[in-house]
PDB file of C-alpha atoms in Angstrom:
ATOM      1  CA  UNK A   2     109.195 113.842 101.318  1.00  0.00           C
ATOM      2  CA  UNK A   3     109.199 110.571  99.436  1.00  0.00           C
ATOM      3  CA  UNK A   4     107.231 110.483  96.208  1.00  0.00           C
ATOM      4  CA  UNK A   5     106.220 107.707  93.879  1.00  0.00           C
ATOM      5  CA  UNK A   6     105.710 108.434  90.215  1.00  0.00           C
ATOM      6  CA  UNK A   7     103.199 105.984  88.835  1.00  0.00           C
ATOM      7  CA  UNK A   8     102.591 105.675  85.118  1.00  0.00           C
ATOM      8  CA  UNK A   9     100.634 105.680  83.029  1.00  0.00           C
ATOM      9  CA  UNK A  10      97.885 107.685  84.699  1.00  0.00           C
ATOM     10  CA  UNK A  11      95.258 105.861  82.643  1.00  0.00           C
ATOM     11  CA  UNK A  12      95.078 103.084  80.086  1.00  0.00           C
ATOM     12  CA  UNK A  13      92.397 102.043  77.629  1.00  0.00           C
ATOM     13  CA  UNK A  14      92.919  98.556  76.211  1.00  0.00           C
ATOM     14  CA  UNK A  15      91.060  95.789  74.434  1.00  0.00           C
ATOM     15  CA  UNK A  16      90.161  92.575  76.169  1.00  0.00           C
ATOM     16  CA  UNK A  17      92.926  90.036  75.720  1.00  0.00           C
ATOM     17  CA  UNK A  18      95.753  92.563  75.600  1.00  0.00           C
ATOM     18  CA  UNK A  19      98.638  92.601  78.040  1.00  0.00           C
ATOM     19  CA  UNK A  20      99.112  95.598  80.333  1.00  0.00           C
ATOM     20  CA  UNK A  21     102.173  97.049  81.994  1.00  0.00           C
ATOM     21  CA  UNK A  22     102.381  99.835  84.558  1.00  0.00           C
ATOM     22  CA  UNK A  23     105.210 100.991  86.756  1.00  0.00           C
ATOM     23  CA  UNK A  24     106.286 103.093  89.674  1.00  0.00           C
ATOM     24  CA  UNK A  25     109.548 104.908  90.136  1.00  0.00           C
ATOM     25  CA  UNK A  26     111.052 106.922  92.934  1.00  0.00           C
ATOM     26  CA  UNK A  27     114.199 108.802  93.763  1.00  0.00           C
ATOM     27  CA  UNK A  28     114.165 107.053  97.146  1.00  0.00           C
ATOM     28  CA  UNK A  29     114.949 103.474  98.056  1.00  0.00           C
ATOM     29  CA  UNK A  30     112.112 101.321  99.335  1.00  0.00           C
ATOM     30  CA  UNK A  31     112.248  98.139 101.390  1.00  0.00           C
ATOM     31  CA  UNK A  32     108.917  96.774 100.214  1.00  0.00           C
ATOM     32  CA  UNK A  33     106.802  97.287  97.117  1.00  0.00           C
ATOM     33  CA  UNK A  34     103.079  96.622  97.160  1.00  0.00           C
ATOM     34  CA  UNK A  35     100.488  96.595  94.399  1.00  0.00           C
ATOM     35  CA  UNK A  36      96.798  97.196  95.116  1.00  0.00           C
ATOM     36  CA  UNK A  37      93.656  97.207  93.001  1.00  0.00           C
ATOM     37  CA  UNK A  38      90.633  99.340  93.816  1.00  0.00           C
ATOM     38  CA  UNK A  39      87.234  98.556  92.330  1.00  0.00           C
ATOM     39  CA  UNK A  40      84.705 101.398  92.179  1.00  0.00           C
ATOM     40  CA  UNK A  41      83.213 102.160  95.587  1.00  0.00           C
ATOM     41  CA  UNK A  42      85.412  99.671  97.398  1.00  0.00           C
ATOM     42  CA  UNK A  43      88.654  99.696  99.311  1.00  0.00           C
ATOM     43  CA  UNK A  44      92.014  98.826  97.739  1.00  0.00           C
ATOM     44  CA  UNK A  45      92.802  95.128  97.759  1.00  0.00           C
ATOM     45  CA  UNK A  46      96.361  93.870  98.058  1.00  0.00           C
ATOM     46  CA  UNK A  47      97.431  92.030  94.892  1.00  0.00           C
ATOM     47  CA  UNK A  48     101.134  91.399  95.319  1.00  0.00           C
ATOM     48  CA  UNK A  49     103.762  92.186  97.956  1.00  0.00           C
ATOM     49  CA  UNK A  50     107.469  92.262  97.085  1.00  0.00           C
ATOM     50  CA  UNK A  51     110.140  92.156  99.754  1.00  0.00           C
ATOM     51  CA  UNK A  52     113.521  91.739  98.039  1.00  0.00           C
ATOM     52  CA  UNK A  53     115.315  93.599  95.289  1.00  0.00           C
ATOM     53  CA  UNK A  54     115.008  91.657  92.054  1.00  0.00           C
ATOM     54  CA  UNK A  55     112.077  89.601  93.322  1.00  0.00           C
ATOM     55  CA  UNK A  56     109.594  88.556  90.650  1.00  0.00           C
ATOM     56  CA  UNK A  57     106.226  87.371  91.935  1.00  0.00           C
ATOM     57  CA  UNK A  58     103.106  86.177  90.152  1.00  0.00           C
ATOM     58  CA  UNK A  59      99.498  86.014  91.234  1.00  0.00           C
ATOM     59  CA  UNK A  60      97.484  84.390  88.457  1.00  0.00           C
ATOM     60  CA  UNK A  61      97.688  86.630  85.414  1.00  0.00           C
ATOM     61  CA  UNK A  62      99.507  89.306  87.409  1.00  0.00           C
ATOM     62  CA  UNK A  63     103.274  89.562  87.654  1.00  0.00           C
ATOM     63  CA  UNK A  64     105.200  92.179  89.586  1.00  0.00           C
ATOM     64  CA  UNK A  65     108.884  92.834  90.074  1.00  0.00           C
ATOM     65  CA  UNK A  66     110.904  94.677  92.700  1.00  0.00           C
ATOM     66  CA  UNK A  67     113.547  96.631  90.812  1.00  0.00           C
ATOM     67  CA  UNK A  68     117.212  95.864  91.400  1.00  0.00           C
ATOM     68  CA  UNK A  69     117.904  99.475  92.389  1.00  0.00           C
ATOM     69  CA  UNK A  70     115.008  99.273  94.903  1.00  0.00           C
ATOM     70  CA  UNK A  71     113.678 102.489  93.390  1.00  0.00           C
ATOM     71  CA  UNK A  72     111.132 101.023  91.029  1.00  0.00           C
ATOM     72  CA  UNK A  73     108.588  98.296  90.461  1.00  0.00           C
ATOM     73  CA  UNK A  74     106.347  97.185  87.645  1.00  0.00           C
ATOM     74  CA  UNK A  75     103.086  95.289  87.397  1.00  0.00           C
ATOM     75  CA  UNK A  76     102.085  93.302  84.336  1.00  0.00           C
ATOM     76  CA  UNK A  77      98.645  91.917  83.620  1.00  0.00           C
ATOM     77  CA  UNK A  78      98.433  89.317  80.890  1.00  0.00           C
ATOM     78  CA  UNK A  79      95.403  88.525  78.719  1.00  0.00           C
ATOM     79  CA  UNK A  80      93.237  91.242  80.281  1.00  0.00           C
ATOM     80  CA  UNK A  81      89.556  90.621  80.954  1.00  0.00           C
ATOM     81  CA  UNK A  82      86.735  93.096  81.661  1.00  0.00           C
ATOM     82  CA  UNK A  83      86.900  92.545  85.435  1.00  0.00           C
ATOM     83  CA  UNK A  84      90.477  93.871  85.446  1.00  0.00           C
ATOM     84  CA  UNK A  85      88.914  97.339  85.252  1.00  0.00           C
ATOM     85  CA  UNK A  86      89.794  99.506  88.218  1.00  0.00           C
ATOM     86  CA  UNK A  87      92.497 101.662  89.713  1.00  0.00           C
ATOM     87  CA  UNK A  88      95.863 100.069  90.394  1.00  0.00           C
ATOM     88  CA  UNK A  89      98.039 101.619  93.091  1.00  0.00           C
ATOM     89  CA  UNK A  90     101.659 100.960  93.833  1.00  0.00           C
ATOM     90  CA  UNK A  91     102.976 101.600  97.319  1.00  0.00           C
ATOM     91  CA  UNK A  92     106.417 101.496  98.827  1.00  0.00           C
ATOM     92  CA  UNK A  93     107.550 101.201 102.399  1.00  0.00           C
ATOM     93  CA  UNK A  94     110.701 102.669 103.819  1.00  0.00           C
ATOM     94  CA  UNK A  95     111.067 102.055 107.518  1.00  0.00           C
ATOM     95  CA  UNK A  96     107.661 102.751 108.988  1.00  0.00           C
ATOM     96  CA  UNK A  97     106.530 105.043 106.209  1.00  0.00           C
ATOM     97  CA  UNK A  98     104.194 103.853 103.456  1.00  0.00           C
ATOM     98  CA  UNK A  99     103.902 105.959 100.309  1.00  0.00           C
ATOM     99  CA  UNK A 100     101.247 105.450  97.622  1.00  0.00           C
ATOM    100  CA  UNK A 101     101.465 106.253  93.949  1.00  0.00           C
ATOM    101  CA  UNK A 102      98.695 108.277  92.336  1.00  0.00           C
ATOM    102  CA  UNK A 103      97.175 105.237  90.657  1.00  0.00           C
ATOM    103  CA  UNK A 104      96.655 103.914  87.137  1.00  0.00           C
ATOM    104  CA  UNK A 105      93.047 103.846  85.913  1.00  0.00           C
ATOM    105  CA  UNK A 106      92.595 100.789  83.713  1.00  0.00           C
ATOM    106  CA  UNK A 107      89.692 100.467  81.280  1.00  0.00           C
ATOM    107  CA  UNK A 108      89.206  97.213  79.382  1.00  0.00           C
ATOM    108  CA  UNK A 109      86.959  97.254  76.342  1.00  0.00           C
ATOM    109  CA  UNK A 110      85.250  93.931  75.588  1.00  0.00           C
TER     110      UNK A 110
ATOM    111  CA  UNK B   8      86.873  90.214 102.671  1.00  0.00           C
ATOM    112  CA  UNK B   9      89.853  92.075 104.162  1.00  0.00           C
ATOM    113  CA  UNK B  10      88.649  91.631 107.733  1.00  0.00           C
ATOM    114  CA  UNK B  11      88.624  95.402 108.275  1.00  0.00           C
ATOM    115  CA  UNK B  12      85.169  96.732 109.103  1.00  0.00           C
ATOM    116  CA  UNK B  13      84.114 100.317 108.651  1.00  0.00           C
ATOM    117  CA  UNK B  14      80.860 101.935 109.678  1.00  0.00           C
ATOM    118  CA  UNK B  15      78.779 103.602 108.496  1.00  0.00           C
ATOM    119  CA  UNK B  16      79.052 102.831 104.799  1.00  0.00           C
ATOM    120  CA  UNK B  17      77.439 106.129 103.821  1.00  0.00           C
ATOM    121  CA  UNK B  18      77.029 109.385 105.703  1.00  0.00           C
ATOM    122  CA  UNK B  19      75.250 112.510 104.548  1.00  0.00           C
ATOM    123  CA  UNK B  20      75.450 115.599 106.678  1.00  0.00           C
ATOM    124  CA  UNK B  21      75.390 119.367 106.495  1.00  0.00           C
ATOM    125  CA  UNK B  22      78.209 121.875 106.614  1.00  0.00           C
ATOM    126  CA  UNK B  23      79.316 122.780 110.100  1.00  0.00           C
ATOM    127  CA  UNK B  24      78.342 119.429 111.555  1.00  0.00           C
ATOM    128  CA  UNK B  25      80.502 116.822 113.246  1.00  0.00           C
ATOM    129  CA  UNK B  26      80.664 113.118 112.409  1.00  0.00           C
ATOM    130  CA  UNK B  27      82.455 110.062 113.724  1.00  0.00           C
ATOM    131  CA  UNK B  28      83.678 107.253 111.506  1.00  0.00           C
ATOM    132  CA  UNK B  29      84.426 103.907 113.041  1.00  0.00           C
ATOM    133  CA  UNK B  30      86.901 101.178 112.134  1.00  0.00           C
ATOM    134  CA  UNK B  31      87.520  97.696 113.466  1.00  0.00           C
ATOM    135  CA  UNK B  32      90.872  96.319 112.332  1.00  0.00           C
ATOM    136  CA  UNK B  33      91.608  92.744 111.277  1.00  0.00           C
ATOM    137  CA  UNK B  34      91.899  90.386 114.187  1.00  0.00           C
ATOM    138  CA  UNK B  35      95.416  90.604 115.579  1.00  0.00           C
ATOM    139  CA  UNK B  36      96.379  93.810 113.789  1.00  0.00           C
ATOM    140  CA  UNK B  37      97.716  96.492 116.104  1.00  0.00           C
ATOM    141  CA  UNK B  38      98.185  99.270 113.577  1.00  0.00           C
ATOM    142  CA  UNK B  39      95.329 101.352 112.165  1.00  0.00           C
ATOM    143  CA  UNK B  40      95.636 103.889 109.385  1.00  0.00           C
ATOM    144  CA  UNK B  41      93.160 106.465 108.063  1.00  0.00           C
ATOM    145  CA  UNK B  42      93.151 107.671 104.460  1.00  0.00           C
ATOM    146  CA  UNK B  43      91.054 110.188 102.571  1.00  0.00           C
ATOM    147  CA  UNK B  44      90.226 109.719  98.908  1.00  0.00           C
ATOM    148  CA  UNK B  45      88.525 112.572  97.092  1.00  0.00           C
ATOM    149  CA  UNK B  46      86.867 112.093  93.708  1.00  0.00           C
ATOM    150  CA  UNK B  47      89.314 110.846  91.074  1.00  0.00           C
ATOM    151  CA  UNK B  48      92.242 111.324  93.401  1.00  0.00           C
ATOM    152  CA  UNK B  49      94.735 109.130  95.130  1.00  0.00           C
ATOM    153  CA  UNK B  50      94.909 108.032  98.723  1.00  0.00           C
ATOM    154  CA  UNK B  51      95.879 110.809 101.112  1.00  0.00           C
ATOM    155  CA  UNK B  52      97.327 109.551 104.370  1.00  0.00           C
ATOM    156  CA  UNK B  53      95.775 111.153 107.423  1.00  0.00           C
ATOM    157  CA  UNK B  54      97.028 109.422 110.551  1.00  0.00           C
ATOM    158  CA  UNK B  55      98.317 106.128 111.975  1.00  0.00           C
ATOM    159  CA  UNK B  56      97.866 104.549 115.381  1.00  0.00           C
ATOM    160  CA  UNK B  57      99.742 101.608 116.807  1.00  0.00           C
ATOM    161  CA  UNK B  58      98.407  99.810 119.851  1.00  0.00           C
ATOM    162  CA  UNK B  59      96.549 102.881 121.054  1.00  0.00           C
ATOM    163  CA  UNK B  60      99.220 105.476 120.434  1.00  0.00           C
ATOM    164  CA  UNK B  61      99.586 107.912 117.592  1.00  0.00           C
ATOM    165  CA  UNK B  62     102.482 106.772 115.412  1.00  0.00           C
ATOM    166  CA  UNK B  63     102.469 109.017 112.346  1.00  0.00           C
ATOM    167  CA  UNK B  64     100.602 112.011 111.051  1.00  0.00           C
ATOM    168  CA  UNK B  65      99.980 112.959 107.453  1.00  0.00           C
ATOM    169  CA  UNK B  66      97.895 115.693 105.890  1.00  0.00           C
ATOM    170  CA  UNK B  67      95.270 115.714 108.599  1.00  0.00           C
ATOM    171  CA  UNK B  68      93.396 118.945 109.186  1.00  0.00           C
ATOM    172  CA  UNK B  69      93.145 120.402 112.678  1.00  0.00           C
ATOM    173  CA  UNK B  70      89.361 119.941 112.438  1.00  0.00           C
ATOM    174  CA  UNK B  71      89.956 116.207 112.232  1.00  0.00           C
ATOM    175  CA  UNK B  72      91.067 113.964 115.056  1.00  0.00           C
ATOM    176  CA  UNK B  73      91.341 110.257 115.679  1.00  0.00           C
ATOM    177  CA  UNK B  74      91.943 107.795 118.438  1.00  0.00           C
ATOM    178  CA  UNK B  75      92.505 104.096 118.910  1.00  0.00           C
ATOM    179  CA  UNK B  76      90.853 102.414 121.857  1.00  0.00           C
ATOM    180  CA  UNK B  77      92.126  99.588 124.090  1.00  0.00           C
ATOM    181  CA  UNK B  78      90.145  97.046 122.052  1.00  0.00           C
ATOM    182  CA  UNK B  79      92.072  98.402 119.022  1.00  0.00           C
ATOM    183  CA  UNK B  80      89.095  99.824 117.177  1.00  0.00           C
ATOM    184  CA  UNK B  81      89.585 103.355 115.958  1.00  0.00           C
ATOM    185  CA  UNK B  82      87.424 106.393 115.378  1.00  0.00           C
ATOM    186  CA  UNK B  83      88.000 109.347 113.084  1.00  0.00           C
ATOM    187  CA  UNK B  84      86.214 112.514 114.142  1.00  0.00           C
ATOM    188  CA  UNK B  85      85.546 115.191 111.570  1.00  0.00           C
ATOM    189  CA  UNK B  86      84.200 118.515 112.811  1.00  0.00           C
ATOM    190  CA  UNK B  87      83.096 121.853 111.368  1.00  0.00           C
ATOM    191  CA  UNK B  88      82.530 120.015 108.133  1.00  0.00           C
ATOM    192  CA  UNK B  89      82.971 121.791 104.830  1.00  0.00           C
ATOM    193  CA  UNK B  90      81.804 120.851 101.339  1.00  0.00           C
ATOM    194  CA  UNK B  91      85.368 119.939 100.441  1.00  0.00           C
ATOM    195  CA  UNK B  92      85.434 117.265 103.113  1.00  0.00           C
ATOM    196  CA  UNK B  93      83.154 115.121 100.978  1.00  0.00           C
ATOM    197  CA  UNK B  94      85.212 112.051 100.160  1.00  0.00           C
ATOM    198  CA  UNK B  95      85.732 108.377 100.772  1.00  0.00           C
ATOM    199  CA  UNK B  96      87.457 107.727 104.085  1.00  0.00           C
ATOM    200  CA  UNK B  97      89.319 104.451 104.351  1.00  0.00           C
ATOM    201  CA  UNK B  98      90.641 102.661 107.350  1.00  0.00           C
ATOM    202  CA  UNK B  99      93.411 100.109 106.952  1.00  0.00           C
ATOM    203  CA  UNK B 100      95.189  97.864 109.388  1.00  0.00           C
ATOM    204  CA  UNK B 101      98.389  95.880 109.589  1.00  0.00           C
ATOM    205  CA  UNK B 102      99.986  93.611 112.165  1.00  0.00           C
ATOM    206  CA  UNK B 103     102.966  95.936 112.523  1.00  0.00           C
ATOM    207  CA  UNK B 104     104.303  99.128 111.052  1.00  0.00           C
ATOM    208  CA  UNK B 105     105.757  98.503 107.622  1.00  0.00           C
ATOM    209  CA  UNK B 106     103.641  95.433 106.853  1.00  0.00           C
ATOM    210  CA  UNK B 107     101.166  95.454 103.966  1.00  0.00           C
ATOM    211  CA  UNK B 108      97.951  97.283 104.745  1.00  0.00           C
ATOM    212  CA  UNK B 109      94.534  95.702 104.483  1.00  0.00           C
ATOM    213  CA  UNK B 110      91.772  98.171 103.695  1.00  0.00           C
ATOM    214  CA  UNK B 111      88.151  98.357 104.695  1.00  0.00           C
ATOM    215  CA  UNK B 112      85.482  99.283 102.176  1.00  0.00           C
ATOM    216  CA  UNK B 113      85.364 102.863 103.317  1.00  0.00           C
ATOM    217  CA  UNK B 114      82.827 105.395 104.499  1.00  0.00           C
ATOM    218  CA  UNK B 115      81.468 107.691 101.835  1.00  0.00           C
ATOM    219  CA  UNK B 116      80.915 111.107 103.398  1.00  0.00           C
ATOM    220  CA  UNK B 117      78.773 113.649 101.614  1.00  0.00           C
ATOM    221  CA  UNK B 118      78.616 117.142 103.042  1.00  0.00           C
ATOM    222  CA  UNK B 119      75.752 119.244 101.690  1.00  0.00           C
TER     223      UNK B 119
END
């Protein structure tokens, strides 16, 4: 089946630093999604990408849909303590949605 | 607020028991998805319904079943519960298959 390789698995950074995480696959996806999950809550959609090459920002977050349609990255600039959480990528191909394993982000004040 | 409502928020039960988790999708969404998230793990897809019909099945155990009702709410039934079934169970909805999912806040199931 389709698999998404999300990296890194975890990150420990200082407040104010920039963060980058990515997802890759051997399969082509039509849509890339990035979610954030706070402890004890459901994942919240951050950014949705619909076209190869698309670069979209949401505040301090920027995500790109790779040209090959097999990868995507998420950048967070000037991190703050509330950025802590698990970030999931997800890709859709037809009707199938596949999630990455998540990146656990810890921000030290 | 995603607009997806899940009840109950917490559930504690004993092994061998049966429970029902309930989900109300966002207004207008026809598709409902169920996911299981065990401690420190990712989201495991269980099952999807679209407008009352089963659309896709993931790693759902035979002891688990789900349905979507005419008013589009969905229920996930877990029976013969085992300790390993303890997890967060999320419901998500979308307006159509392939659209971004919007998640509820989950039901935390503890089996003792």
